[in-house]
PDB file of C-alpha atoms in Angstrom:
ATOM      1  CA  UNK U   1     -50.721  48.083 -14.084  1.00 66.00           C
ATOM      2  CA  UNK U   2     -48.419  47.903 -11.116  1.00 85.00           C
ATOM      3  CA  UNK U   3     -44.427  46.610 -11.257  1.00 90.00           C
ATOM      4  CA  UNK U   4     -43.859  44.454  -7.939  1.00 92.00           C
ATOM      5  CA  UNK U   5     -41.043  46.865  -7.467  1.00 92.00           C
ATOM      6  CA  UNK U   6     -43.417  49.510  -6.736  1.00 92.00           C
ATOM      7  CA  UNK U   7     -45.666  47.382  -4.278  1.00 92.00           C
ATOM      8  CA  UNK U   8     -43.162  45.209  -2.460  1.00 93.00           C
ATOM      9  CA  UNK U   9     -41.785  45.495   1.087  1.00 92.00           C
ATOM     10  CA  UNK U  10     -38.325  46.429   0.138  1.00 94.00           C
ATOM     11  CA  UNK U  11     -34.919  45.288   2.333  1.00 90.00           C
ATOM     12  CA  UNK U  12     -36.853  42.375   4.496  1.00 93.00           C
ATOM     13  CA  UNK U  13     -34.818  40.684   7.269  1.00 95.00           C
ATOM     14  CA  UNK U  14     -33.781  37.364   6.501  1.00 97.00           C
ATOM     15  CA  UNK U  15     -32.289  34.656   8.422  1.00 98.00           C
ATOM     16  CA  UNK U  16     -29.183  32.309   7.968  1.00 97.00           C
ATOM     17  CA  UNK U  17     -30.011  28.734   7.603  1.00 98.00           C
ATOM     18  CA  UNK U  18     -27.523  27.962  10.444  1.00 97.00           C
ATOM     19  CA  UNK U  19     -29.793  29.871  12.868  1.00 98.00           C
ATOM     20  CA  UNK U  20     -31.657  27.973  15.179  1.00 98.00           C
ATOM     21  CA  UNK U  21     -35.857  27.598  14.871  1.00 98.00           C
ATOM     22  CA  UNK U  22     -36.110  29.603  18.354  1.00 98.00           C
ATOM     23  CA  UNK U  23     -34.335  32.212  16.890  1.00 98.00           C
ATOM     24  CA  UNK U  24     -36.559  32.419  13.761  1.00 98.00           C
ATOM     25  CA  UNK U  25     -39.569  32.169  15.619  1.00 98.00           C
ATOM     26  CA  UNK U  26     -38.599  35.039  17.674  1.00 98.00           C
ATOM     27  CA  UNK U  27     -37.593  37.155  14.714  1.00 98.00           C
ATOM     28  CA  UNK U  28     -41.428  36.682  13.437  1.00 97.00           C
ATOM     29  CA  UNK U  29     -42.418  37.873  16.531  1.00 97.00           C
ATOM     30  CA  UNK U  30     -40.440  41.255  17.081  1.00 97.00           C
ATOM     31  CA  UNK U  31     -40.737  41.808  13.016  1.00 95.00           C
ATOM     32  CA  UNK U  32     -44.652  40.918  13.413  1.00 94.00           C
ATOM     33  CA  UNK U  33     -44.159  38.665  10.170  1.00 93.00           C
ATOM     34  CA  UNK U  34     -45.042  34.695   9.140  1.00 93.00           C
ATOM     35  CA  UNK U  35     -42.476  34.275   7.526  1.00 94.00           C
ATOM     36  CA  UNK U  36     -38.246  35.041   6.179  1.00 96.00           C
ATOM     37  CA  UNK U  37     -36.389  34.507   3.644  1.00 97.00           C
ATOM     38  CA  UNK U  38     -33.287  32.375   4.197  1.00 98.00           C
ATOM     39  CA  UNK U  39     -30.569  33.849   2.934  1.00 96.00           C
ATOM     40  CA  UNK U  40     -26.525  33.181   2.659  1.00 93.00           C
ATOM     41  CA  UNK U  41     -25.863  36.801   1.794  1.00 86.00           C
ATOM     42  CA  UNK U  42     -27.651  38.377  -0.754  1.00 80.00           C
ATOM     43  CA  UNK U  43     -28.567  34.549  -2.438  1.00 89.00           C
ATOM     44  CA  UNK U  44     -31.652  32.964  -1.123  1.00 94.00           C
ATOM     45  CA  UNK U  45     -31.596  29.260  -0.211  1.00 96.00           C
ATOM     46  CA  UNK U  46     -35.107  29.147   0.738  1.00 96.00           C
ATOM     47  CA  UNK U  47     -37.911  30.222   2.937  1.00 97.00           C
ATOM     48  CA  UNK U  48     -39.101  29.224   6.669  1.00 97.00           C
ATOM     49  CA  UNK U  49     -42.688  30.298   7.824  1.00 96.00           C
ATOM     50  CA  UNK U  50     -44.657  30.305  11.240  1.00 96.00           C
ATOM     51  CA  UNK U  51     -46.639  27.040  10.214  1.00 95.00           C
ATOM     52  CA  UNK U  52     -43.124  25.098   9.047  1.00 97.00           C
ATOM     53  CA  UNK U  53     -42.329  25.823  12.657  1.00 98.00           C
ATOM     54  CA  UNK U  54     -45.071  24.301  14.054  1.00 97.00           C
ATOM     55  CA  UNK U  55     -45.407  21.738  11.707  1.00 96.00           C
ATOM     56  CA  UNK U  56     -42.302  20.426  10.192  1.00 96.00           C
ATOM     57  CA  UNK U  57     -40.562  21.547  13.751  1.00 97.00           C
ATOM     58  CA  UNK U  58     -41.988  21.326  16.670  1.00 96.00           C
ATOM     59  CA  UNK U  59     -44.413  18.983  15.797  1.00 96.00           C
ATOM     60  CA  UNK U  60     -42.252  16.846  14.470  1.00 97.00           C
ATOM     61  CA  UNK U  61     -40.290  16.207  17.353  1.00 97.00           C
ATOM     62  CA  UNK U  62     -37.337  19.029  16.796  1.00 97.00           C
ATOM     63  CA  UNK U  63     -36.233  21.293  19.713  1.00 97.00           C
ATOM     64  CA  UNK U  64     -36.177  24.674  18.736  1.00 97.00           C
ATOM     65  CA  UNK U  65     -33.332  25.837  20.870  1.00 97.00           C
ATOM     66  CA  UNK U  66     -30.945  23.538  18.881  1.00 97.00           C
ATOM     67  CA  UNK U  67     -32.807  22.293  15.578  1.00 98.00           C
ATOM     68  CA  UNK U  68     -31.529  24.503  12.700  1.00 97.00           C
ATOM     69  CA  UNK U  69     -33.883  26.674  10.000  1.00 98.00           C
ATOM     70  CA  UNK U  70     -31.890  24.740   7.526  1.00 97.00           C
ATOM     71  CA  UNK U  71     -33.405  21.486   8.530  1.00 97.00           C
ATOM     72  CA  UNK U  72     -37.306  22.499   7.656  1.00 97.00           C
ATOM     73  CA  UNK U  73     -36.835  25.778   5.263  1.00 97.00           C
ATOM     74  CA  UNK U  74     -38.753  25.160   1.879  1.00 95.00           C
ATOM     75  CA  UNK U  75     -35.699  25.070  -0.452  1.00 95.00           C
ATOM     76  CA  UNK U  76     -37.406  24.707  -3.738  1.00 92.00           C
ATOM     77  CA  UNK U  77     -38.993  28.401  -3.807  1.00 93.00           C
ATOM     78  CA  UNK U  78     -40.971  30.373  -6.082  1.00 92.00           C
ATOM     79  CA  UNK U  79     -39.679  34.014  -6.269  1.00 94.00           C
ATOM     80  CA  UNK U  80     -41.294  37.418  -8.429  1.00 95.00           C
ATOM     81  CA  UNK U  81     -38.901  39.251 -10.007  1.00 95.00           C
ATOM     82  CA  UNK U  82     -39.160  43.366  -9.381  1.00 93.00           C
ATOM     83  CA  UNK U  83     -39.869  44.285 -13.039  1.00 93.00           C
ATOM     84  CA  UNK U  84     -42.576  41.612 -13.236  1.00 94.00           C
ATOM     85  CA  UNK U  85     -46.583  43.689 -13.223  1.00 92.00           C
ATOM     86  CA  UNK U  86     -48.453  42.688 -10.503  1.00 88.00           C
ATOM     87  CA  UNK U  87     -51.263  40.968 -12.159  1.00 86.00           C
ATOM     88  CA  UNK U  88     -48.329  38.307 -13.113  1.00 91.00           C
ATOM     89  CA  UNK U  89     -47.741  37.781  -9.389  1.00 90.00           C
ATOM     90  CA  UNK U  90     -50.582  37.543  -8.331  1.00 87.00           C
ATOM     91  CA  UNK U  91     -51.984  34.669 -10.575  1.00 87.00           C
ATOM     92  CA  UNK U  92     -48.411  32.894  -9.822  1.00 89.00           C
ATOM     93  CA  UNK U  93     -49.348  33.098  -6.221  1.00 88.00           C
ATOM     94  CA  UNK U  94     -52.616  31.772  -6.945  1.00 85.00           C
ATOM     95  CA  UNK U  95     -51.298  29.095  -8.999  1.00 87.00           C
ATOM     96  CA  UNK U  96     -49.138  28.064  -6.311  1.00 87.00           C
ATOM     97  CA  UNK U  97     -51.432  28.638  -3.919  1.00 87.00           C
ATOM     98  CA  UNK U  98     -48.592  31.130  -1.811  1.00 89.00           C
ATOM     99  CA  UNK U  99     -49.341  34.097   0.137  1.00 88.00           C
ATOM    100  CA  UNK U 100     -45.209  35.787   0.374  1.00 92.00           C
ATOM    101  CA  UNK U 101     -43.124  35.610  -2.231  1.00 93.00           C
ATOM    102  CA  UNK U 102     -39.174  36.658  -2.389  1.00 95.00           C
ATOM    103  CA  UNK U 103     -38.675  39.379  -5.073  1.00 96.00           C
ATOM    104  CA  UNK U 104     -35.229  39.107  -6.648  1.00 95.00           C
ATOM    105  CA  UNK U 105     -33.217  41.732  -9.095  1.00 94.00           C
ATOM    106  CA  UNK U 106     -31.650  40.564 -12.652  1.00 92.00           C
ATOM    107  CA  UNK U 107     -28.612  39.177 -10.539  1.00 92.00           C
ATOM    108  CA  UNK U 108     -30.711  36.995  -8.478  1.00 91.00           C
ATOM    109  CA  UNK U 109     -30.102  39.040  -5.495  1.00 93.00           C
ATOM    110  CA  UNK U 110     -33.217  39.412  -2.514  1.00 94.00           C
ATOM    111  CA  UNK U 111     -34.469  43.174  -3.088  1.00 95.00           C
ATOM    112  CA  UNK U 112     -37.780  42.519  -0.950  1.00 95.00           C
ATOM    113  CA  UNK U 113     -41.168  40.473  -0.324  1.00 95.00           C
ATOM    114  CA  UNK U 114     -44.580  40.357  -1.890  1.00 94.00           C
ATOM    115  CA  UNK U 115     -47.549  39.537  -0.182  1.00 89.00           C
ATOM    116  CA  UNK U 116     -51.404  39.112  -0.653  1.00 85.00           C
ATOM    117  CA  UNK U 117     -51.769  42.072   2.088  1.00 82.00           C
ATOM    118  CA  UNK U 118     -49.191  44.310  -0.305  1.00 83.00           C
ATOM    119  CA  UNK U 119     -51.196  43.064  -3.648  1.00 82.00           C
ATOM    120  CA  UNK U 120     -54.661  43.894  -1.855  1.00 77.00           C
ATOM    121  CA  UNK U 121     -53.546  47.402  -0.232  1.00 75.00           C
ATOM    122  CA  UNK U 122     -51.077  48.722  -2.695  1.00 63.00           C
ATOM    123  CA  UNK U 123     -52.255  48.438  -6.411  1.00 56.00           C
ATOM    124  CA  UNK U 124     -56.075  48.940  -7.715  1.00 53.00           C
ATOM    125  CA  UNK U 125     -56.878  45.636  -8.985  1.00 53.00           C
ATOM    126  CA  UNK U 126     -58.781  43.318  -7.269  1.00 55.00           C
ATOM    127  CA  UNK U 127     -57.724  40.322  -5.225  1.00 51.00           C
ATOM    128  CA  UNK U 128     -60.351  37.945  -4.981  1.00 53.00           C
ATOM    129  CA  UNK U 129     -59.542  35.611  -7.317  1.00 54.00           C
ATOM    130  CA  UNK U 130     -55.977  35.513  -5.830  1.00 49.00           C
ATOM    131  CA  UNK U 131     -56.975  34.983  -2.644  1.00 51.00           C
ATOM    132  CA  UNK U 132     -59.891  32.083  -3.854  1.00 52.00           C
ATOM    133  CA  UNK U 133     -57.137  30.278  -5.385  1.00 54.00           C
ATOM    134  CA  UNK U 134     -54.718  30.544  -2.730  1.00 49.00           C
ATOM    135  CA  UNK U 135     -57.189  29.437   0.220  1.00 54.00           C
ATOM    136  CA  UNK U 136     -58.156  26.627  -1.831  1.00 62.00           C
ATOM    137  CA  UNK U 137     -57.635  23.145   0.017  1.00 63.00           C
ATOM    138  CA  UNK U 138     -54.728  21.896  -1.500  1.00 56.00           C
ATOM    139  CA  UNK U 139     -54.931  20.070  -4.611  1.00 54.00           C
ATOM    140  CA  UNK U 140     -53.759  15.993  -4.514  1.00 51.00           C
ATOM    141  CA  UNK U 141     -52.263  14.819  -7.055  1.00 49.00           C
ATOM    142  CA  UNK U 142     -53.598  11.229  -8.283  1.00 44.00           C
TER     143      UNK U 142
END
């Protein structure tokens, strides 16, 4: 069984929540990611993807050049931490029905990013339920 500290991208980029969407869009594109971890130092305040972009941003009316990651980022994030096994992870991702996830040392700090891609290519376990459970159309509640 696999720690996430041995299948994580260690040392991602991050953003600061003060940068602007443009900015973070064009980070995604030069890093060839979907998605960063915003970060005031080493202590995460959240997460901005690709799709909160399009959707929370630009769709929504905000102008990229000047609207600020703070204003869309998903505060309220889930994060691994690096001594969790990777079985753990994955059924949290499922759960949640995330494909990236932060992975964070005992002090809390950013140490690197889990993904479906890493679970699928890195360890020996399958995926599939993972993945089921995370493409799933979202649940409603009642």
């Amino acid at each position: 069984m696999s720690k996430v500290s041995e299948i994580m991208s260690p040392n991602p980029q991050v953003i600061g929540p003060e940068d602007t969407l443009q900015r973070a869009a064009r980070m995604m594109q030069e890093l060839d990611v979907g998605a960063l971890p915003v970060c005031n130092g080493r202590q995460v305040l959240g997460m901005i993807t690709d799709r909160d972009i399009a959707i929370r941003g630009v769709a929504a009316g905000l102008k990229p050049d000047t609207a600020c990651v703070s204003d869309i980022m998903t505060r309220d994030i889930k994060y691994a931490s690096e001594s969790q096994d990777s079985d753990e992870v994955m059924r949290m991702m499922g759960d949640a029905q995330i494909r990236r996830l932060p992975v964070m040392n005992e002090r809390k700090e950013l140490v690197g990013i889990v993904s479906l891609g890493d679970l699928a290519t890195r360890q020996n376990h399958h995926t599939d339920d993972a993945l089921r459970d995370i493409s799933e159309p979202q649940r409603k509640a009642a």
